[in-house]
PDB file of C-alpha atoms in Angstrom:
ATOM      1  CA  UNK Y   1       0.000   0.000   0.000  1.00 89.00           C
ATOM      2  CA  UNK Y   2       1.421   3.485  -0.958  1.00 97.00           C
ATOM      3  CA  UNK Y   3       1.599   6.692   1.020  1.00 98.00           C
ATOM      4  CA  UNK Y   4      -0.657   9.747   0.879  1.00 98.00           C
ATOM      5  CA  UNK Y   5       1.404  12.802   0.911  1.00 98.00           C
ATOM      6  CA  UNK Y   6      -0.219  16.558   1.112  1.00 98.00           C
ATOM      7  CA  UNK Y   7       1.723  19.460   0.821  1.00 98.00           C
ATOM      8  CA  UNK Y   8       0.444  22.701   1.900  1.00 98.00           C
ATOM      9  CA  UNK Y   9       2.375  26.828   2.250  1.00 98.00           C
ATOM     10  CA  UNK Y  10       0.595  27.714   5.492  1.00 98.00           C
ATOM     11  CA  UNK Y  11       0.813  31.677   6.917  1.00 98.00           C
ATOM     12  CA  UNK Y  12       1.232  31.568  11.264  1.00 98.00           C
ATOM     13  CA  UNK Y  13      -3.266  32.620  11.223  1.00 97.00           C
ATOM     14  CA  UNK Y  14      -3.273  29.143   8.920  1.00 97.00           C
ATOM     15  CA  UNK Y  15      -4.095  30.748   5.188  1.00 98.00           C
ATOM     16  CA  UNK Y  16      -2.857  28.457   2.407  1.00 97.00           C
ATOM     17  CA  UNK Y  17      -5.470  30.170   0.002  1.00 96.00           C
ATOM     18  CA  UNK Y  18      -3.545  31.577  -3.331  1.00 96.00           C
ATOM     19  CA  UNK Y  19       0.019  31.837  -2.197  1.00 97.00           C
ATOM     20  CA  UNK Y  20       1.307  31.600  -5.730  1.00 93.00           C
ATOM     21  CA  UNK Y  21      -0.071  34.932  -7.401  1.00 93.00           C
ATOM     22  CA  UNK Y  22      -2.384  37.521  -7.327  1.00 95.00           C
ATOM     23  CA  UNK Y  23      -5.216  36.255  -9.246  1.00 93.00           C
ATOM     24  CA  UNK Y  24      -4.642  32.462  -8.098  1.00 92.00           C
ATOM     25  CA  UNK Y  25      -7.519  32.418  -6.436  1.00 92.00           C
ATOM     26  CA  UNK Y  26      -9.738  35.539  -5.474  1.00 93.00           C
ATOM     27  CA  UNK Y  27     -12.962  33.649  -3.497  1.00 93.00           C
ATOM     28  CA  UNK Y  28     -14.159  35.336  -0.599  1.00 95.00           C
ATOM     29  CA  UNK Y  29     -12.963  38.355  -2.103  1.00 96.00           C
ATOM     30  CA  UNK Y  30      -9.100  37.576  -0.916  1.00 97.00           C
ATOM     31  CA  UNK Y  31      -6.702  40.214  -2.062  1.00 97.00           C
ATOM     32  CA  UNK Y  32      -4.007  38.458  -0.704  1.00 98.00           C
ATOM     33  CA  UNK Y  33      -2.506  36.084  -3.325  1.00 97.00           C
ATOM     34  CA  UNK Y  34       1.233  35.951  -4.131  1.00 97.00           C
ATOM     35  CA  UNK Y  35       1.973  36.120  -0.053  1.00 98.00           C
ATOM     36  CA  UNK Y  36       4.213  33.253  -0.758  1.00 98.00           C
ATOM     37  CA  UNK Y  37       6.318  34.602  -3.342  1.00 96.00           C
ATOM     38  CA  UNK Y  38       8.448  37.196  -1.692  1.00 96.00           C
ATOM     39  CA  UNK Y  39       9.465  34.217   0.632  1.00 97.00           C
ATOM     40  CA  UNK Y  40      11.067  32.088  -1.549  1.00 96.00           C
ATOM     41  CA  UNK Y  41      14.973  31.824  -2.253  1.00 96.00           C
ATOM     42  CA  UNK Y  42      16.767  29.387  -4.111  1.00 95.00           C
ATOM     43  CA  UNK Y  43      17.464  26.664  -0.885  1.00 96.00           C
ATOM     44  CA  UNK Y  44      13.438  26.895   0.227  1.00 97.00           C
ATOM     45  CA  UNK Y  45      12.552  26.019  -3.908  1.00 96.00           C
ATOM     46  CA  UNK Y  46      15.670  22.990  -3.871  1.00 97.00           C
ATOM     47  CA  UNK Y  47      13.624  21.789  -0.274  1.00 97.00           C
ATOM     48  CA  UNK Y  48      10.320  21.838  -2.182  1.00 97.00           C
ATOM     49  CA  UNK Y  49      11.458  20.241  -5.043  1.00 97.00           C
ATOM     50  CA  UNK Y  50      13.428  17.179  -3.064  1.00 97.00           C
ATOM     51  CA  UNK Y  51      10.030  16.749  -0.963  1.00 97.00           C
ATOM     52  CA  UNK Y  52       7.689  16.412  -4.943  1.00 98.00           C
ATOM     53  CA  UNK Y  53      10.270  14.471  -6.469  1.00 97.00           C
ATOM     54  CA  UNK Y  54       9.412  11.240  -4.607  1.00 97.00           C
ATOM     55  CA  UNK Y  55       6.015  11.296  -6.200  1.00 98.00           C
ATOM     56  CA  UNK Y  56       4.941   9.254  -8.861  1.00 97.00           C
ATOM     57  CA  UNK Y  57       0.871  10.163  -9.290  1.00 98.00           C
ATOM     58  CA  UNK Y  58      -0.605  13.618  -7.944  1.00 98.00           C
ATOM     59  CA  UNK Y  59      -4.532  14.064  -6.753  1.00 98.00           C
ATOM     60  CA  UNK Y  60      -5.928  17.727  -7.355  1.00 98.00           C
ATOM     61  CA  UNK Y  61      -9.162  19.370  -6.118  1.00 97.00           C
ATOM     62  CA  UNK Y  62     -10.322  21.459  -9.357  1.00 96.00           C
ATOM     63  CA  UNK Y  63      -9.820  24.178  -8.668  1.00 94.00           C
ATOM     64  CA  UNK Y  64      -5.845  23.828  -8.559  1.00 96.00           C
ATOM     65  CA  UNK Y  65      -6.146  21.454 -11.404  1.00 97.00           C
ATOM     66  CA  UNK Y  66      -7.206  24.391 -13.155  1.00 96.00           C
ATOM     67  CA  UNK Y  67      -4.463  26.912 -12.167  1.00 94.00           C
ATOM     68  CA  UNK Y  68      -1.743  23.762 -12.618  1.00 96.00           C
ATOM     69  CA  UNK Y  69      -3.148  23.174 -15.856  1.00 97.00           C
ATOM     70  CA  UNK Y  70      -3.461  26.565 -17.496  1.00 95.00           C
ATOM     71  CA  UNK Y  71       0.414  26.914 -16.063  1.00 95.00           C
ATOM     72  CA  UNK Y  72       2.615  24.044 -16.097  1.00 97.00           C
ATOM     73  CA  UNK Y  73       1.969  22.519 -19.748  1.00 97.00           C
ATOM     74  CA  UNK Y  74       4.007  25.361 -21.537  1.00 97.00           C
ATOM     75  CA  UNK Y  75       5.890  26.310 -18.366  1.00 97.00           C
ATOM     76  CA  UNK Y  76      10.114  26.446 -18.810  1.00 97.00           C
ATOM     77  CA  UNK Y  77      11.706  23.852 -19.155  1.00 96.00           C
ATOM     78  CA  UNK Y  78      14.274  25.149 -16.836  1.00 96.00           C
ATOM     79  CA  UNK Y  79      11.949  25.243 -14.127  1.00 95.00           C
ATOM     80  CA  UNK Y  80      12.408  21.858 -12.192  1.00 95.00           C
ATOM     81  CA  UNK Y  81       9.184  21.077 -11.282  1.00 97.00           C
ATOM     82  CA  UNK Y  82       7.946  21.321 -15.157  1.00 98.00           C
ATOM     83  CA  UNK Y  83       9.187  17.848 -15.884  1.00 97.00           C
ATOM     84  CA  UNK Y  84       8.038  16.557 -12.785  1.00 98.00           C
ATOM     85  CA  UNK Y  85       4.699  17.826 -12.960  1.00 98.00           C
ATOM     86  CA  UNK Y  86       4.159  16.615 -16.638  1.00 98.00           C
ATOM     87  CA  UNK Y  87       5.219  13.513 -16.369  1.00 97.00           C
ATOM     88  CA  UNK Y  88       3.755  11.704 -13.504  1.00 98.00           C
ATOM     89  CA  UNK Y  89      -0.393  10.715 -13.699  1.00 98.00           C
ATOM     90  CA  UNK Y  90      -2.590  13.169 -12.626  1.00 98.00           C
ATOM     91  CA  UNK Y  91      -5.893  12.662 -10.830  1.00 98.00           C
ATOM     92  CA  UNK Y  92      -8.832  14.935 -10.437  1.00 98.00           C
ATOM     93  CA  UNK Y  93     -11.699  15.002  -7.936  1.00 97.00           C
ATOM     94  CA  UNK Y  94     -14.220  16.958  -9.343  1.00 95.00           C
ATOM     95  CA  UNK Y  95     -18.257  17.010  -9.571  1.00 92.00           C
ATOM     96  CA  UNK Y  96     -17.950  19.381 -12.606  1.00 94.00           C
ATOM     97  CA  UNK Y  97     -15.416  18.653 -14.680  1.00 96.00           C
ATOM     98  CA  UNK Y  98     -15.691  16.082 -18.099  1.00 95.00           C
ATOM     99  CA  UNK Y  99     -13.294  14.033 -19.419  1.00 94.00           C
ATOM    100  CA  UNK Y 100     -11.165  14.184 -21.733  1.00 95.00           C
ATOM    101  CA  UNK Y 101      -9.452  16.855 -19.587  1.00 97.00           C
ATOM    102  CA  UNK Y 102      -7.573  19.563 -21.229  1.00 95.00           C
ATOM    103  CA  UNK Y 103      -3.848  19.078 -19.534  1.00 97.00           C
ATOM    104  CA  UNK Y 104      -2.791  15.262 -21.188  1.00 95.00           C
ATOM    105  CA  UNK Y 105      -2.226  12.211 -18.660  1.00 95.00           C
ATOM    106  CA  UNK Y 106      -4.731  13.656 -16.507  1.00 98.00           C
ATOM    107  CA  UNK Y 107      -7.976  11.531 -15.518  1.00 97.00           C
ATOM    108  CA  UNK Y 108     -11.201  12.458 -13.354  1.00 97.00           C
ATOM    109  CA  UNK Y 109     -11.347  10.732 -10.269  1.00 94.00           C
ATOM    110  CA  UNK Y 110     -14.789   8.788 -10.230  1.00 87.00           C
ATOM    111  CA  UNK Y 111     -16.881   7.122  -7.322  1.00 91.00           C
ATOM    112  CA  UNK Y 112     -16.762   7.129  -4.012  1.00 95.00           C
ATOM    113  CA  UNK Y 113     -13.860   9.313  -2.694  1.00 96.00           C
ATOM    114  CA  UNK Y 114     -12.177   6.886  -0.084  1.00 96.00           C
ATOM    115  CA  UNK Y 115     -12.500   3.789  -1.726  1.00 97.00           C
ATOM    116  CA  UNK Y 116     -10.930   5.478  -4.949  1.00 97.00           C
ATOM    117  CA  UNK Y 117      -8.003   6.750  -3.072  1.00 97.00           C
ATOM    118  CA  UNK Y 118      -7.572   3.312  -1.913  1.00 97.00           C
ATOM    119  CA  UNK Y 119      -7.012   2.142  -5.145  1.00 97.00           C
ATOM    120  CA  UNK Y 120      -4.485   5.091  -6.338  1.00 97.00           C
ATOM    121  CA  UNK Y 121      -2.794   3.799  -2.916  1.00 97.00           C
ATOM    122  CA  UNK Y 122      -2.271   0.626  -4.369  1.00 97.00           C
ATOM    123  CA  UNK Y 123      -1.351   1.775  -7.438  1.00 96.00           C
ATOM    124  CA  UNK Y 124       1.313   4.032  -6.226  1.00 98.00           C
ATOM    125  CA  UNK Y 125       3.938   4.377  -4.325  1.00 98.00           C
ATOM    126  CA  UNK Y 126       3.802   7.917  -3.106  1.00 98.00           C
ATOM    127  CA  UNK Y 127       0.790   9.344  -4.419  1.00 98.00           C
ATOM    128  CA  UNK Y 128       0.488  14.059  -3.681  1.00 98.00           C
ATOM    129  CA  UNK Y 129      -1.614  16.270  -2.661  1.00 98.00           C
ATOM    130  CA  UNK Y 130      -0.742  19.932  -3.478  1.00 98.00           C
ATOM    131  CA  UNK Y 131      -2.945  23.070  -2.416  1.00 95.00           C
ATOM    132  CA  UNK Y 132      -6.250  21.526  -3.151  1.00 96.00           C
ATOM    133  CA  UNK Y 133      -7.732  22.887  -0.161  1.00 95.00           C
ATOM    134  CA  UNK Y 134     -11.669  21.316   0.052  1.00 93.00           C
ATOM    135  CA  UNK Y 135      -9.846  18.357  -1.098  1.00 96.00           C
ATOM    136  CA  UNK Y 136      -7.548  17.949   1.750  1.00 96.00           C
ATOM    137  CA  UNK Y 137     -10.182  18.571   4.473  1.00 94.00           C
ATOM    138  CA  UNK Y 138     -12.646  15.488   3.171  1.00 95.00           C
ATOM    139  CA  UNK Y 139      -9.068  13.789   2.993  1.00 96.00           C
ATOM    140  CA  UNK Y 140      -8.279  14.364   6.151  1.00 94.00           C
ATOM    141  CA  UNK Y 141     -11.525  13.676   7.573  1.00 94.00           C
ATOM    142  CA  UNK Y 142     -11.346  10.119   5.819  1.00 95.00           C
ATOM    143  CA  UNK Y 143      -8.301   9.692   7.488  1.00 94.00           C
ATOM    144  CA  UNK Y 144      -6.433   8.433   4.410  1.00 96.00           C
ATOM    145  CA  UNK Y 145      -3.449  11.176   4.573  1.00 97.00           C
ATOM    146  CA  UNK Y 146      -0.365   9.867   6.031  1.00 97.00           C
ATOM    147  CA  UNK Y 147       2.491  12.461   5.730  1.00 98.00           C
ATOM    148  CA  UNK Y 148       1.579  16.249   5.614  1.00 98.00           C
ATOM    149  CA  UNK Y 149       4.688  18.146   4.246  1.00 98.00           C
ATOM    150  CA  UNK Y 150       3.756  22.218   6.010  1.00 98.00           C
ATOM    151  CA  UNK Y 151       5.526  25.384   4.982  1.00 98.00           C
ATOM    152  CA  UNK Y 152       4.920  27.874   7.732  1.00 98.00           C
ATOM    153  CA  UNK Y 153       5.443  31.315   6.934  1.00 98.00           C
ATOM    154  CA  UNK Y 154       6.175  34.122   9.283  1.00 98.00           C
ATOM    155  CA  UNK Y 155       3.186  36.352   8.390  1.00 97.00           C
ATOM    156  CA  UNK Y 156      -0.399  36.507   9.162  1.00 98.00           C
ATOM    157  CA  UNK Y 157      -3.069  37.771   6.518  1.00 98.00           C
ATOM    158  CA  UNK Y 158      -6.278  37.581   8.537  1.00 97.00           C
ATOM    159  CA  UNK Y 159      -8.293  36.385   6.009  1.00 97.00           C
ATOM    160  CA  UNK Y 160      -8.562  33.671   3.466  1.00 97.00           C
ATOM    161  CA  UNK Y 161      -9.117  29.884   3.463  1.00 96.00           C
ATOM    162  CA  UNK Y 162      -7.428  27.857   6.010  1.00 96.00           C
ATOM    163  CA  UNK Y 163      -6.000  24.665   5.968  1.00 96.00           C
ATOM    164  CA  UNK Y 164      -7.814  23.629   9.207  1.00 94.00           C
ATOM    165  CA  UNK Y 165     -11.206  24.542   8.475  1.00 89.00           C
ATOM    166  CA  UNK Y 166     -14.517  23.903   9.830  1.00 82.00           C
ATOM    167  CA  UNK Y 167     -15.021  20.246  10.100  1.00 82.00           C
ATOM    168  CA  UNK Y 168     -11.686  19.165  10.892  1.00 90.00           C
ATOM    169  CA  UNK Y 169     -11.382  16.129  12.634  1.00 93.00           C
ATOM    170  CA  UNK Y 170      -9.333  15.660  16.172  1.00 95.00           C
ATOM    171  CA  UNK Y 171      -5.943  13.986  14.994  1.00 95.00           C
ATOM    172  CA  UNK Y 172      -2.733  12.990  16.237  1.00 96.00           C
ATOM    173  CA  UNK Y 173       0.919  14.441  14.318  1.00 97.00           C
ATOM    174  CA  UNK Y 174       4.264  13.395  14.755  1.00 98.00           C
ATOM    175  CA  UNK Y 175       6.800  15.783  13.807  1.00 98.00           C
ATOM    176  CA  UNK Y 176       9.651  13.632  11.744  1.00 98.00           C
ATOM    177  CA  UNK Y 177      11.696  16.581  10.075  1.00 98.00           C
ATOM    178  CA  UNK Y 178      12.175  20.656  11.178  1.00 98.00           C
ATOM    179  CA  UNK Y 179      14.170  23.008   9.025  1.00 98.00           C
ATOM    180  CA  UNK Y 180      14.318  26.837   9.395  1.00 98.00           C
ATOM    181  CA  UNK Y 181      15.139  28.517   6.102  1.00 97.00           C
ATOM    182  CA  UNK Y 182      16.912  32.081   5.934  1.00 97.00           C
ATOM    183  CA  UNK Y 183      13.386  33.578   5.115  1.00 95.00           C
ATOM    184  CA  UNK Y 184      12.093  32.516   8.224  1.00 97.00           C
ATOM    185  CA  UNK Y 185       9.850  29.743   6.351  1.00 98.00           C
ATOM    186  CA  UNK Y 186       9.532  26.241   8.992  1.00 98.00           C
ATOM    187  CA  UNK Y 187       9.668  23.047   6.833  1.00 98.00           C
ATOM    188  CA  UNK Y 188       7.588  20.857   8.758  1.00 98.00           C
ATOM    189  CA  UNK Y 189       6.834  16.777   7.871  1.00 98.00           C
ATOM    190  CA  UNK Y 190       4.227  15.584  10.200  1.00 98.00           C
ATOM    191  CA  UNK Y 191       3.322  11.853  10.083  1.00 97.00           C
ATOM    192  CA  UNK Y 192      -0.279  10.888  11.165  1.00 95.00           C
ATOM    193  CA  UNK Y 193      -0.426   9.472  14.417  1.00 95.00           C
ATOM    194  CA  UNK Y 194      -3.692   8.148  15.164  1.00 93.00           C
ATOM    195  CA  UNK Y 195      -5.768  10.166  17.652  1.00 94.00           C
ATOM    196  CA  UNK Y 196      -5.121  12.514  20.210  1.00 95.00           C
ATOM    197  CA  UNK Y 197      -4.542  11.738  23.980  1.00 96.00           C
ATOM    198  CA  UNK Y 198      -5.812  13.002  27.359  1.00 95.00           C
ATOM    199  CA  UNK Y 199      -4.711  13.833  30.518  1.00 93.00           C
ATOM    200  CA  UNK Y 200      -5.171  16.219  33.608  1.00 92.00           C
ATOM    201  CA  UNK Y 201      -2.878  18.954  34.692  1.00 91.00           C
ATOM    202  CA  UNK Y 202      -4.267  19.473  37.642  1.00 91.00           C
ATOM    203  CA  UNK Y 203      -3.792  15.499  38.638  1.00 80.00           C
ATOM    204  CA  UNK Y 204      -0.651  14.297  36.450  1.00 68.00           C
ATOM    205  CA  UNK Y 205      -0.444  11.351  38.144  1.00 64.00           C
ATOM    206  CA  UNK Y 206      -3.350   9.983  36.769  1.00 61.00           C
ATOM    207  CA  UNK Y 207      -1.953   9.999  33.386  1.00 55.00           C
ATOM    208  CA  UNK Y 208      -3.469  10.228  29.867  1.00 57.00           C
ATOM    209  CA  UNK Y 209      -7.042   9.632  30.713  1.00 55.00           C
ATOM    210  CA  UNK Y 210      -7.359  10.765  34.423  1.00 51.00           C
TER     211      UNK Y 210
END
């Protein structure tokens, strides 16, 4: 069985909403986009890329199937993450969207959503979640994710969509890998850890569930 990997560019108030650009992704009104981009240096973008290279399929909610897709087909070549992105099988959760789809090697994701990530699982070794944000939430709700790769930004925007929304589920995290970057970007790997545990400060004694 594979691994379910999502990565996510998180601000400290927990925005991941359009970090890329200005008009990524203007619901709710956000004004915010591109937040990301002045945070970025050449070691941060090597980090990223080392994390995505392990993948061999990628899942996408639409709406960043969209902004991949109108983006990374002509992208430069240069760029490391054109190759990457091209070349590995896409998948699509969508209601909306029709096959064929428009970027090539990219398929809608049909049925039920658990039981057809449990198939990509077994089909894959290492199968990614970028952005995607309504996507990761019934994700993590299903409890299928098993590694969540966070960039935390020092900034707070007070506004936007959050990676831990309404309807998030209690869950347990164990933090496998910290780096600080010369930005001030934290690159976190958490590794899902079951659920959460209990205790009592005013009684320690008693342990977890006292």
């Amino acid at each position: 069985m594979g691994r379910l990997v999502v990565t996510e560019f998180v601000t400290l108030d927990g925005v991941a909403q359009a970090p890329g650009e200005p008009d990524e992704d203007r619901a709710g009104g956000f004004t915010h986009g591109g937040w990301q981009a002045p945070l970025l240096d050449h070691e941060s973008g090597a980090a990223m890329f080392a994390q995505a290279s392990s993948m061999d399929a990628l899942l996408l909610g639409r709406r960043t199937y969209e902004i991949f897709a109108n983006y990374w087909p002509t992208a430069p070549a240069e760029i490391p993450f054109t190759g990457l992105l091209n070349r590995v099988p896409r998948y699509v959760a969508s209601r909306t969207l029709r096959e064929p789809l428009g970027w090539a090697g990219s398929r809608l994701l049909g049925g039920d959503l658990a039981e057809a990530v449990a198939g990509l699982k077994e089909r894959h070794d290492e199968l990614h979640v970028i952005g995607s944000l309504d996507l990761v939430q019934s994700l993590l709700r299903l409890g299928v994710v098993d590694r969540l790769n966070l960039w935390l930004y020092p900034l707070t925007l007070g506004s936007g969509k959050r990676l831990f929304a309404g309807g998030t589920v209690p869950a347990a995290f164990r933090l496998t890998e910290s780096v600080t970057h010369a930005t001030g970007a934290l690159q976190l790997t958490y590794e899902t850890a079951g659920s959460p545990t209990y205790g009592n400060l005013a009684h320690p004694a008693q342990g977890r569930d006292g």
